[in-house]
Amino acid sequence: MTTMTPSIEPFGEGAYLITLGHEVDEGVNARVHSLAARLDAAAQDIDGMASCVPAYASLLVPFDPRLVDAAMLADRIRELVEDPVPSDEAVLGRDIEIPVRYGGEDGPDLADVADRVGLSADAVVDLHAGTSYRVFMLGFAPGFAYLGPLPPPLRLPRRAEPRLRVPAGSVAIAAAQTAVYPHVTAGGWNLLGRTDIQLWDPDAPEPAALRPGDRVLFVPS
Amino acid sequence: MLTTIEAGLYSTVQDAGRLGATHLGVRRAGAADALALATANVLVGDPVGAPALEMTLLGGTFEVGAACLVGIAGADMEAHIAPAGRPLHPGHSYWLAEGDTLVFGAAIDGARTYLALAGGIAAQVVFESASTDPIARFGGIDGRPLQPGDVLAAPFVERRDERTWPGAVASSGVASEVGPRHLLVVAGPHIGALPDGVRDWLSDSGWTVTPRSDRVGLRLDGTAFPEADLLELVSQPMLPGAVQVPPNGLPIVLMPDAPTIGGYPVPAVIAEVDRPTAGQLRPGDEIRFDWLELADARARARQRAEGLATIASGPW
């Protein structure tokens, strides 16, 4: 992993984008979430600050420039970025098991993926289910968690043509990532299986079932 | 109170947007032309960000069930009361009588028309916003576009007078003159990491809005940026208004329903004052981008907001 100087760039009038790295890396991601937690805590008493939006190696800090001095905010962000604090994640991240029905109608791309990576379908399932994955971030759709890193033998690109309709609960892979689609959406990832676990409930106190820092294990069922 | 007879092409309840749940993957939604939303709301005496109906290209037909004050702003859909044909114009609010039929036709300028009800349209509020989220299927009316039979109602409010928007003040993003629409842009977060020619590429030539444009993004046609397929980045946060360069090299302007995360570089962001203009673009429209310094962009946005607040507070 190459270390880079963090950058803080404006993203339009009302946000800063903090970039800590350019790769999918667990250590960098831990620093992103630690920074997000500290910024959210500091923002609680300030009018005009909204929650930060974390990603793999970057963080968006939205604000209302009519209520918050942009230059002062940039300075404060830089102070926090340059003074990293160890993360509490090892303590707070949960271990979560997700039962999956692999292949058949539930996993229409399993055979094709096996072909393309040169393994049997069973070997693909063993590899996918054989390791636990970090939740790196939520995005794309409510409760959609980006999980990884995927074992190298399973890494292949998105499908050439996205599907217009991916069933809810579909378990998918693309590049170094794996994910579960919480809702019916269009989608271009390769579908290996399906789960009945509900990953999104807007009425629950915590609507998203998965949090950044959690570790997920898929269990063939 | 209005009952939907015909829903129009794509009509959804929108307010100022859903900002508190982006880190959970919930898209921001909200009116594509926030200025027209504000105008329609001020015309009926509601807060600028109150929920209203956003109609796209072809509007709906409504039966008036109980007398109500409605405000109209944005594109002109040649609205009228049937059968007598009394015309209703954007930039005005009108008292409608029980038994009236309110008809919106095809937009003759712009893309989106906002219909506000005095008191605010009652809709499902999730994460402190009534905006419709068709992916999560919540907000607005069951998280979906309007259908025949849907009722648009507002809580009871005191009787308010009809208003007319001051003619000299912009009331929406609808263009007032013919020719290419100009959109002010500020430098995006990735401009430093992109090849030097990207600034000139974006502002030197014109772009055409393609029919593959919607509330997720405006897909533009024009001169592709060379080797754009080499530019993909690790997935990171995105914002409506961002101008992305995807692998085919043709810009996409993100709109309110855009995903919260993306991997295409962003050389530019539509200035806040011109996001209403973006929300009124139709397939076939020609556009040009003009660069603006960030400090100027913030100043213009502040002036617009202060101007709106002054108008809203009256006198009327």
Coordinates of C-alpha atoms in Angstrom, one line a residue:
Chain A
M1 CA 0.0 0.0 0.0
T2 CA 1.5 3.3 -1.0
T3 CA 1.0 6.1 1.5
M4 CA -0.2 9.4 0.1
T5 CA -0.6 12.8 1.5
P6 CA -4.3 13.2 2.3
S7 CA -6.0 15.7 0.1
I8 CA -8.9 18.0 0.9
E9 CA -10.7 19.3 -2.1
P10 CA -13.9 21.3 -2.5
F11 CA -16.8 19.2 -4.0
G12 CA -19.1 22.0 -5.1
E13 CA -19.9 25.0 -2.9
G14 CA -21.2 22.9 0.1
A15 CA -18.8 20.0 0.6
Y16 CA -15.2 18.9 1.0
L17 CA -13.9 15.6 -0.3
I18 CA -11.1 14.1 1.9
T19 CA -9.0 11.5 0.0
L20 CA -6.8 9.2 2.2
G21 CA -5.9 6.7 -0.5
H22 CA -6.7 5.3 -4.0
E23 CA -7.3 1.6 -3.3
V24 CA -9.5 -0.9 -1.5
D25 CA -7.5 -1.3 1.7
E26 CA -8.7 -2.3 5.2
G27 CA -6.3 0.0 7.0
V28 CA -7.1 3.1 5.0
N29 CA -10.8 2.3 5.3
A30 CA -10.5 2.1 9.1
R31 CA -8.9 5.5 9.1
V32 CA -11.8 6.9 6.9
H33 CA -14.4 5.7 9.4
S34 CA -12.4 6.9 12.4
L35 CA -12.2 10.3 10.8
A36 CA -15.9 10.3 10.0
A37 CA -16.8 9.5 13.6
R38 CA -14.7 12.3 14.9
L39 CA -16.0 14.8 12.4
D40 CA -19.6 13.8 13.1
A41 CA -19.0 14.2 16.8
A42 CA -17.5 17.6 16.3
A43 CA -20.4 18.6 14.0
Q44 CA -23.1 17.8 16.4
D45 CA -23.2 21.2 18.0
I46 CA -22.6 23.2 14.8
D47 CA -25.5 24.5 12.7
G48 CA -25.1 23.7 9.0
M49 CA -23.2 20.5 9.2
A50 CA -24.7 17.2 7.8
S51 CA -23.4 13.7 8.4
C52 CA -20.2 12.7 6.6
V53 CA -20.4 10.2 3.8
P54 CA -17.6 7.6 4.0
A55 CA -16.3 5.5 1.1
Y56 CA -13.4 3.1 0.6
A57 CA -10.6 5.6 0.9
S58 CA -12.4 8.9 1.0
L59 CA -14.9 10.9 3.0
L60 CA -17.4 13.6 1.9
V61 CA -18.0 16.4 4.5
P62 CA -21.2 18.3 3.5
F63 CA -21.9 21.8 5.0
D64 CA -24.0 24.9 4.4
P65 CA -21.6 27.6 3.3
R66 CA -24.1 30.2 4.5
L67 CA -23.8 29.0 8.1
V68 CA -20.3 27.5 8.2
D69 CA -17.1 29.3 7.3
A70 CA -15.6 27.2 4.6
A71 CA -12.0 28.1 5.2
M72 CA -12.2 27.5 9.0
L73 CA -13.9 24.1 8.3
A74 CA -11.0 23.2 5.9
D75 CA -8.5 24.1 8.6
R76 CA -10.3 22.0 11.2
I77 CA -10.5 19.0 8.9
R78 CA -6.8 19.3 8.1
E79 CA -6.0 19.3 11.9
L80 CA -8.1 16.1 12.4
V81 CA -6.6 14.4 9.3
E82 CA -3.0 15.1 10.5
D83 CA -3.6 13.9 14.0
P84 CA -4.9 10.3 13.5
V85 CA -6.4 8.6 16.5
P86 CA -6.4 4.8 16.8
S87 CA -9.8 3.3 15.8
D88 CA -12.2 1.5 18.1
E89 CA -13.3 -0.7 15.3
A90 CA -11.8 -4.0 16.5
V91 CA -14.1 -3.7 19.5
L92 CA -17.2 -2.3 17.8
G93 CA -17.3 -4.3 14.5
R94 CA -19.8 -7.3 14.7
D95 CA -19.5 -10.8 13.2
I96 CA -22.5 -11.5 11.0
E97 CA -23.5 -14.7 9.2
I98 CA -25.6 -14.5 6.1
P99 CA -27.2 -17.8 4.8
V100 CA -27.1 -18.1 1.0
R101 CA -28.7 -20.4 -1.5
Y102 CA -25.9 -20.7 -4.1
G103 CA -26.5 -21.4 -7.8
G104 CA -29.6 -22.5 -9.7
E105 CA -32.3 -19.9 -10.0
D106 CA -30.9 -18.1 -7.0
G107 CA -27.4 -17.7 -8.6
P108 CA -27.9 -17.4 -12.4
D109 CA -24.2 -16.4 -13.0
L110 CA -22.5 -19.1 -10.8
A111 CA -21.8 -21.5 -13.8
D112 CA -20.6 -18.6 -16.0
V113 CA -18.3 -17.3 -13.2
A114 CA -16.9 -20.8 -12.6
D115 CA -16.2 -21.1 -16.4
R116 CA -14.5 -17.7 -16.6
V117 CA -12.3 -18.2 -13.5
G118 CA -11.4 -21.8 -14.5
L119 CA -12.8 -23.5 -11.3
S120 CA -15.7 -25.8 -10.6
A121 CA -19.0 -24.2 -9.3
D122 CA -18.4 -26.0 -5.9
A123 CA -14.9 -24.5 -5.7
V124 CA -16.3 -21.0 -6.4
V125 CA -18.8 -21.5 -3.6
D126 CA -16.1 -22.8 -1.2
L127 CA -13.9 -19.8 -1.9
H128 CA -16.7 -17.2 -1.6
A129 CA -18.0 -18.7 1.6
G130 CA -14.6 -19.6 3.0
T131 CA -13.6 -16.2 4.2
S132 CA -15.1 -13.3 6.1
Y133 CA -15.4 -9.9 4.5
R134 CA -15.1 -6.4 5.9
V135 CA -18.0 -4.0 5.4
F136 CA -16.2 -1.1 3.8
M137 CA -19.1 1.3 3.2
L138 CA -22.8 1.7 2.4
G139 CA -23.9 3.3 -0.9
F140 CA -25.5 2.9 -4.3
A141 CA -28.8 2.0 -2.6
P142 CA -30.2 2.0 1.0
G143 CA -28.4 -0.6 3.0
F144 CA -26.2 -1.8 0.1
A145 CA -22.9 -2.8 1.8
Y146 CA -19.7 -3.0 -0.2
L147 CA -17.8 -6.1 1.2
G148 CA -14.3 -7.3 0.5
P149 CA -11.6 -8.0 -0.3
L150 CA -12.7 -11.0 -2.5
P151 CA -10.1 -13.8 -2.8
P152 CA -8.0 -13.1 -5.9
P153 CA -9.1 -16.2 -7.9
L154 CA -12.7 -14.9 -7.9
R155 CA -12.0 -11.4 -9.1
L156 CA -13.6 -10.7 -12.5
P157 CA -15.2 -7.6 -14.0
R158 CA -18.8 -6.6 -13.9
R159 CA -21.1 -8.2 -16.6
A160 CA -20.8 -6.5 -20.0
E161 CA -24.5 -5.6 -19.9
P162 CA -26.1 -4.8 -16.5
R163 CA -29.4 -6.6 -15.7
L164 CA -32.4 -4.3 -15.6
R165 CA -33.7 -6.2 -12.7
V166 CA -31.7 -7.9 -10.0
P167 CA -33.9 -9.7 -7.4
A168 CA -33.7 -8.5 -3.8
G169 CA -31.4 -10.5 -1.6
S170 CA -29.1 -11.4 -4.6
V171 CA -25.5 -12.1 -3.5
A172 CA -23.0 -10.8 -6.1
I173 CA -19.3 -10.3 -6.9
A174 CA -17.4 -7.8 -9.1
A175 CA -13.7 -6.9 -9.1
A176 CA -12.4 -7.2 -5.5
Q177 CA -15.9 -6.7 -4.0
T178 CA -18.9 -8.7 -3.0
A179 CA -22.3 -7.5 -1.9
V180 CA -26.0 -8.3 -1.3
Y181 CA -28.6 -6.3 -3.2
P182 CA -31.1 -5.2 -0.5
H183 CA -33.8 -4.1 -3.1
V184 CA -34.8 -4.8 -6.7
T185 CA -32.6 -2.5 -8.8
A186 CA -30.7 -2.6 -12.0
G187 CA -27.3 -4.2 -11.5
G188 CA -24.1 -5.3 -13.3
W189 CA -22.5 -7.6 -10.8
N190 CA -22.2 -11.4 -11.2
L191 CA -25.0 -13.2 -9.2
L192 CA -23.8 -16.2 -7.2
G193 CA -26.8 -16.8 -4.9
R194 CA -29.6 -15.4 -2.9
T195 CA -30.4 -14.8 0.8
D196 CA -33.7 -14.1 2.5
I197 CA -32.1 -12.0 5.2
Q198 CA -33.6 -8.5 5.2
L199 CA -30.7 -6.0 5.0
W200 CA -32.9 -2.8 5.1
D201 CA -35.8 -1.9 7.3
P202 CA -36.6 1.8 7.3
D203 CA -38.8 1.4 10.4
A204 CA -36.1 -0.2 12.5
P205 CA -34.1 2.0 15.0
E206 CA -31.1 1.1 12.8
P207 CA -32.4 0.7 9.3
A208 CA -29.3 -0.9 7.8
A209 CA -28.5 -4.4 9.0
L210 CA -24.8 -4.0 8.2
R211 CA -22.4 -1.3 9.5
P212 CA -18.9 -0.3 8.2
G213 CA -16.4 -2.3 10.3
D214 CA -18.6 -5.4 10.6
R215 CA -17.3 -8.7 9.3
V216 CA -19.6 -10.9 7.2
L217 CA -19.4 -14.6 6.6
F218 CA -21.6 -16.2 3.9
V219 CA -22.9 -19.6 4.9
P220 CA -24.2 -22.0 2.1
S221 CA -27.7 -23.2 3.0
Chain B
M1 CA -57.7 18.5 -2.1
L2 CA -57.0 17.1 -5.5
T3 CA -57.8 13.6 -6.8
T4 CA -55.6 12.4 -9.7
I5 CA -57.5 11.6 -12.9
E6 CA -54.4 11.3 -15.1
A7 CA -50.9 11.2 -13.5
G8 CA -48.8 12.7 -16.3
L9 CA -45.5 11.2 -17.6
Y10 CA -43.5 11.1 -14.4
S11 CA -44.9 12.9 -11.4
T12 CA -43.5 12.6 -7.9
V13 CA -43.8 14.4 -4.6
Q14 CA -40.5 16.2 -3.8
D15 CA -39.3 18.5 -1.2
A16 CA -35.8 20.0 -0.6
G17 CA -34.3 16.6 -0.4
R18 CA -33.2 13.9 2.1
L19 CA -29.8 14.8 3.6
G20 CA -29.5 12.8 6.8
A21 CA -29.1 9.2 5.5
T22 CA -26.7 9.5 2.7
H23 CA -24.1 7.4 4.6
L24 CA -26.6 4.5 4.6
G25 CA -26.8 4.6 0.8
V26 CA -30.1 6.6 0.7
R27 CA -30.1 8.9 -2.3
R28 CA -30.8 12.6 -1.7
A29 CA -33.8 13.0 -4.1
G30 CA -35.5 16.4 -3.9
A31 CA -36.7 18.7 -6.6
A32 CA -34.6 18.8 -9.7
D33 CA -35.4 22.6 -10.0
A34 CA -35.2 23.8 -6.4
L35 CA -35.9 27.4 -7.4
A36 CA -39.2 26.5 -9.0
L37 CA -40.1 24.4 -5.9
A38 CA -39.3 27.4 -3.8
T39 CA -41.4 29.7 -6.0
A40 CA -44.4 27.4 -6.0
N41 CA -44.2 27.2 -2.2
V42 CA -43.8 30.9 -1.6
L43 CA -46.8 31.6 -3.9
V44 CA -49.0 29.6 -1.5
G45 CA -47.3 30.9 1.7
D46 CA -45.4 27.7 2.5
P47 CA -41.7 27.3 3.5
V48 CA -39.4 27.1 0.4
G49 CA -38.6 23.4 0.9
A50 CA -42.2 22.1 1.5
P51 CA -43.4 19.0 -0.4
A52 CA -44.9 19.7 -3.8
L53 CA -45.7 17.7 -6.9
E54 CA -43.0 17.7 -9.5
M55 CA -44.4 16.9 -13.0
T56 CA -42.1 16.0 -16.0
L57 CA -42.7 17.0 -19.6
L58 CA -46.4 16.0 -19.6
G59 CA -48.5 17.0 -16.6
G60 CA -51.5 15.5 -14.9
T61 CA -55.3 16.1 -14.6
F62 CA -56.9 16.5 -11.2
E63 CA -60.4 16.8 -9.8
V64 CA -60.7 19.4 -7.1
G65 CA -62.5 17.8 -4.2
A66 CA -62.5 20.8 -1.8
A67 CA -61.6 24.4 -2.5
C68 CA -57.8 25.0 -2.2
L69 CA -55.0 27.4 -3.0
V70 CA -52.5 26.0 -5.5
G71 CA -49.2 27.5 -6.7
I72 CA -47.6 26.7 -10.1
A73 CA -43.9 27.3 -11.1
G74 CA -41.4 26.0 -13.5
A75 CA -42.2 24.9 -17.1
D76 CA -45.4 26.2 -18.7
M77 CA -47.7 23.2 -19.3
E78 CA -50.5 25.5 -20.4
A79 CA -52.5 24.6 -17.3
H80 CA -56.1 25.4 -17.3
I81 CA -59.4 24.7 -15.6
A82 CA -61.7 22.5 -17.7
P83 CA -64.2 22.9 -19.3
A84 CA -64.3 26.7 -19.2
G85 CA -60.6 26.9 -20.2
R86 CA -59.4 29.5 -17.7
P87 CA -55.6 29.6 -18.2
L88 CA -53.3 29.2 -15.2
H89 CA -49.6 30.4 -15.5
P90 CA -46.4 29.5 -13.7
G91 CA -45.5 32.2 -11.3
H92 CA -49.0 32.5 -9.8
S93 CA -51.2 30.9 -7.2
Y94 CA -54.9 30.4 -7.7
W95 CA -58.0 29.5 -5.7
L96 CA -59.6 26.4 -7.2
A97 CA -63.3 25.6 -6.5
E98 CA -64.8 22.2 -5.6
G99 CA -65.8 20.5 -8.8
D100 CA -63.1 22.3 -11.0
T101 CA -60.9 20.0 -13.2
L102 CA -57.3 21.1 -13.2
V103 CA -55.5 20.1 -16.4
F104 CA -51.8 20.3 -17.2
G105 CA -50.6 19.6 -20.8
A106 CA -47.2 19.2 -22.4
A107 CA -44.5 21.6 -21.3
I108 CA -43.9 24.2 -24.0
D109 CA -40.6 25.3 -22.4
G110 CA -38.5 23.6 -19.8
A111 CA -38.9 20.1 -18.5
R112 CA -40.5 20.2 -15.0
T113 CA -43.5 22.0 -13.4
Y114 CA -44.2 22.2 -9.7
L115 CA -47.6 22.2 -8.1
A116 CA -47.8 23.3 -4.5
L117 CA -50.8 23.1 -2.2
A118 CA -51.2 25.7 0.6
G119 CA -50.2 23.8 3.8
G120 CA -47.9 21.5 1.9
I121 CA -48.8 18.2 0.3
A122 CA -49.2 15.5 2.9
A123 CA -46.8 12.6 2.1
Q124 CA -44.8 9.9 3.8
V125 CA -41.9 11.4 5.7
V126 CA -38.8 9.2 6.1
F127 CA -35.4 10.5 7.5
E128 CA -37.0 13.9 7.8
S129 CA -37.9 14.3 4.1
A130 CA -41.1 13.7 2.1
S131 CA -39.2 13.3 -1.2
T132 CA -40.0 10.2 -3.2
D133 CA -37.3 7.5 -3.3
P134 CA -38.2 5.0 -6.0
I135 CA -35.3 2.6 -5.1
A136 CA -36.0 2.4 -1.4
R137 CA -39.7 2.7 -2.3
F138 CA -40.4 5.2 0.5
G139 CA -41.2 8.9 0.8
G140 CA -43.8 10.8 -1.2
I141 CA -46.8 8.6 -2.1
D142 CA -45.6 5.1 -1.2
G143 CA -42.2 5.8 -2.8
R144 CA -43.6 5.7 -6.3
P145 CA -44.7 8.0 -9.1
L146 CA -48.3 9.4 -9.0
Q147 CA -51.1 7.1 -10.3
P148 CA -54.8 7.7 -11.1
G149 CA -56.8 7.7 -7.9
D150 CA -54.0 9.2 -5.8
V151 CA -55.2 12.0 -3.5
L152 CA -53.1 15.1 -3.0
A153 CA -54.2 16.8 0.3
A154 CA -52.8 19.4 2.7
P155 CA -53.4 20.0 6.4
F156 CA -55.9 22.7 7.1
V157 CA -54.3 26.2 7.1
E158 CA -55.8 29.7 7.4
R159 CA -57.2 31.3 4.2
R160 CA -54.4 32.9 2.2
D161 CA -54.5 35.2 -0.8
E162 CA -53.5 34.5 -4.4
R163 CA -50.0 35.8 -5.2
T164 CA -48.1 36.8 -8.3
W165 CA -44.3 36.3 -8.5
P166 CA -42.4 39.6 -9.1
G167 CA -41.6 39.6 -12.8
A168 CA -38.0 40.9 -12.5
V169 CA -36.9 38.0 -10.3
A170 CA -36.0 34.5 -11.6
S171 CA -38.7 32.0 -10.6
S172 CA -37.3 28.8 -12.0
G173 CA -34.5 27.3 -14.1
V174 CA -36.5 27.6 -17.3
A175 CA -34.4 29.5 -19.9
S176 CA -35.7 33.0 -20.8
E177 CA -33.9 33.2 -24.1
V178 CA -33.4 30.9 -27.1
G179 CA -30.1 29.3 -28.0
P180 CA -27.7 27.1 -26.0
R181 CA -28.3 27.0 -22.2
H182 CA -25.2 28.1 -20.3
L183 CA -24.4 26.3 -17.1
L184 CA -21.8 27.7 -14.7
V185 CA -19.5 25.1 -13.3
V186 CA -16.8 25.2 -10.5
A187 CA -13.7 23.0 -10.6
G188 CA -14.5 19.4 -9.4
P189 CA -12.5 17.5 -6.8
H190 CA -10.6 15.4 -9.4
I191 CA -9.6 18.1 -11.8
G192 CA -6.0 18.1 -10.5
A193 CA -5.7 14.4 -11.2
L194 CA -7.0 14.6 -14.8
P195 CA -5.1 15.4 -18.0
D196 CA -4.5 19.2 -18.6
G197 CA -6.9 19.4 -21.5
V198 CA -10.0 18.6 -19.5
R199 CA -10.9 22.2 -18.7
D200 CA -10.9 23.3 -22.3
W201 CA -12.6 20.1 -23.4
L202 CA -15.5 20.8 -21.2
S203 CA -16.0 24.5 -21.9
D204 CA -14.8 24.9 -25.6
S205 CA -17.5 22.9 -27.3
G206 CA -21.3 22.4 -27.0
W207 CA -23.1 19.4 -25.7
T208 CA -26.5 17.9 -26.5
V209 CA -28.8 16.5 -23.9
T210 CA -29.7 12.9 -25.0
P211 CA -33.1 11.2 -24.4
R212 CA -31.2 8.8 -22.0
S213 CA -31.6 11.5 -19.3
D214 CA -33.7 11.4 -16.2
R215 CA -33.6 12.2 -12.4
V216 CA -30.5 10.0 -12.1
G217 CA -28.4 11.8 -14.7
L218 CA -28.3 13.9 -17.8
R219 CA -26.3 11.9 -20.4
L220 CA -24.7 14.3 -22.9
D221 CA -23.5 13.8 -26.5
G222 CA -20.6 15.6 -28.0
T223 CA -16.8 15.2 -28.3
A224 CA -15.7 12.2 -26.2
F225 CA -12.7 12.8 -23.8
P226 CA -9.8 10.6 -25.1
E227 CA -8.9 7.4 -23.2
A228 CA -11.5 8.0 -20.6
D229 CA -11.7 4.3 -20.0
L230 CA -8.3 4.6 -18.2
L231 CA -9.6 7.1 -15.7
E232 CA -11.8 5.0 -13.4
L233 CA -11.3 5.7 -9.7
V234 CA -11.9 3.6 -6.6
S235 CA -15.6 4.2 -5.6
Q236 CA -16.1 7.4 -3.7
P237 CA -18.9 9.7 -2.6
M238 CA -20.9 11.5 -5.3
L239 CA -23.2 14.6 -5.3
P240 CA -26.0 15.7 -7.5
G241 CA -24.5 18.4 -9.8
A242 CA -21.3 16.6 -10.3
V243 CA -20.2 16.3 -13.9
Q244 CA -18.6 12.8 -14.4
V245 CA -16.5 11.4 -17.2
P246 CA -17.4 7.7 -17.7
P247 CA -15.4 5.3 -19.7
N248 CA -17.0 6.3 -23.0
G249 CA -15.8 9.9 -22.5
L250 CA -19.2 11.6 -22.7
P251 CA -20.1 13.7 -19.6
I252 CA -22.9 12.7 -17.3
V253 CA -24.4 15.5 -15.1
L254 CA -25.7 13.8 -11.9
M255 CA -29.2 14.7 -10.9
P256 CA -31.0 14.3 -7.5
D257 CA -31.7 10.6 -7.7
A258 CA -28.0 9.7 -8.5
P259 CA -26.4 7.0 -6.4
T260 CA -24.4 8.2 -3.4
I261 CA -21.2 6.5 -4.5
G262 CA -19.5 6.3 -7.9
G263 CA -16.2 5.6 -9.6
Y264 CA -16.0 8.1 -12.5
P265 CA -13.8 11.2 -12.1
V266 CA -15.5 14.6 -11.6
P267 CA -13.7 17.5 -13.3
A268 CA -16.6 20.0 -12.6
V269 CA -19.6 20.6 -10.5
I270 CA -22.7 22.6 -11.6
A271 CA -22.8 25.8 -9.6
E272 CA -25.6 25.8 -7.2
V273 CA -27.3 28.8 -8.9
D274 CA -27.5 26.9 -12.2
R275 CA -28.7 23.5 -10.8
P276 CA -32.3 24.7 -11.5
T277 CA -31.3 25.2 -15.1
A278 CA -30.0 21.6 -15.2
G279 CA -33.4 20.5 -13.8
Q280 CA -35.2 22.1 -16.7
L281 CA -33.2 20.6 -19.6
R282 CA -35.0 18.5 -22.2
P283 CA -33.7 15.9 -24.6
G284 CA -32.3 17.8 -27.6
D285 CA -31.3 20.9 -25.7
E286 CA -27.8 22.3 -26.5
I287 CA -25.7 23.4 -23.5
R288 CA -22.4 25.0 -22.8
F289 CA -20.3 25.0 -19.6
D290 CA -18.7 28.2 -18.3
W291 CA -16.1 28.1 -15.5
L292 CA -16.7 30.1 -12.3
E293 CA -14.4 30.6 -9.3
L294 CA -15.7 28.8 -6.2
A295 CA -15.8 32.1 -4.2
D296 CA -18.0 33.7 -6.9
A297 CA -20.2 30.6 -6.9
R298 CA -20.8 30.8 -3.2
A299 CA -21.5 34.5 -3.4
R300 CA -24.1 34.0 -6.2
A301 CA -25.8 31.2 -4.2
R302 CA -25.9 33.4 -1.1
Q303 CA -27.5 36.3 -3.1
R304 CA -30.1 34.0 -4.6
A305 CA -31.0 32.6 -1.1
E306 CA -31.2 36.0 0.5
G307 CA -33.3 37.3 -2.4
L308 CA -35.8 34.4 -2.0
A309 CA -36.0 35.0 1.7
T310 CA -36.8 38.7 1.2
I311 CA -39.5 37.9 -1.3
A312 CA -41.0 35.2 0.9
S313 CA -41.3 37.6 3.8
G314 CA -43.3 40.0 1.7
P315 CA -45.2 42.4 1.7
W316 CA -47.6 40.8 -0.8

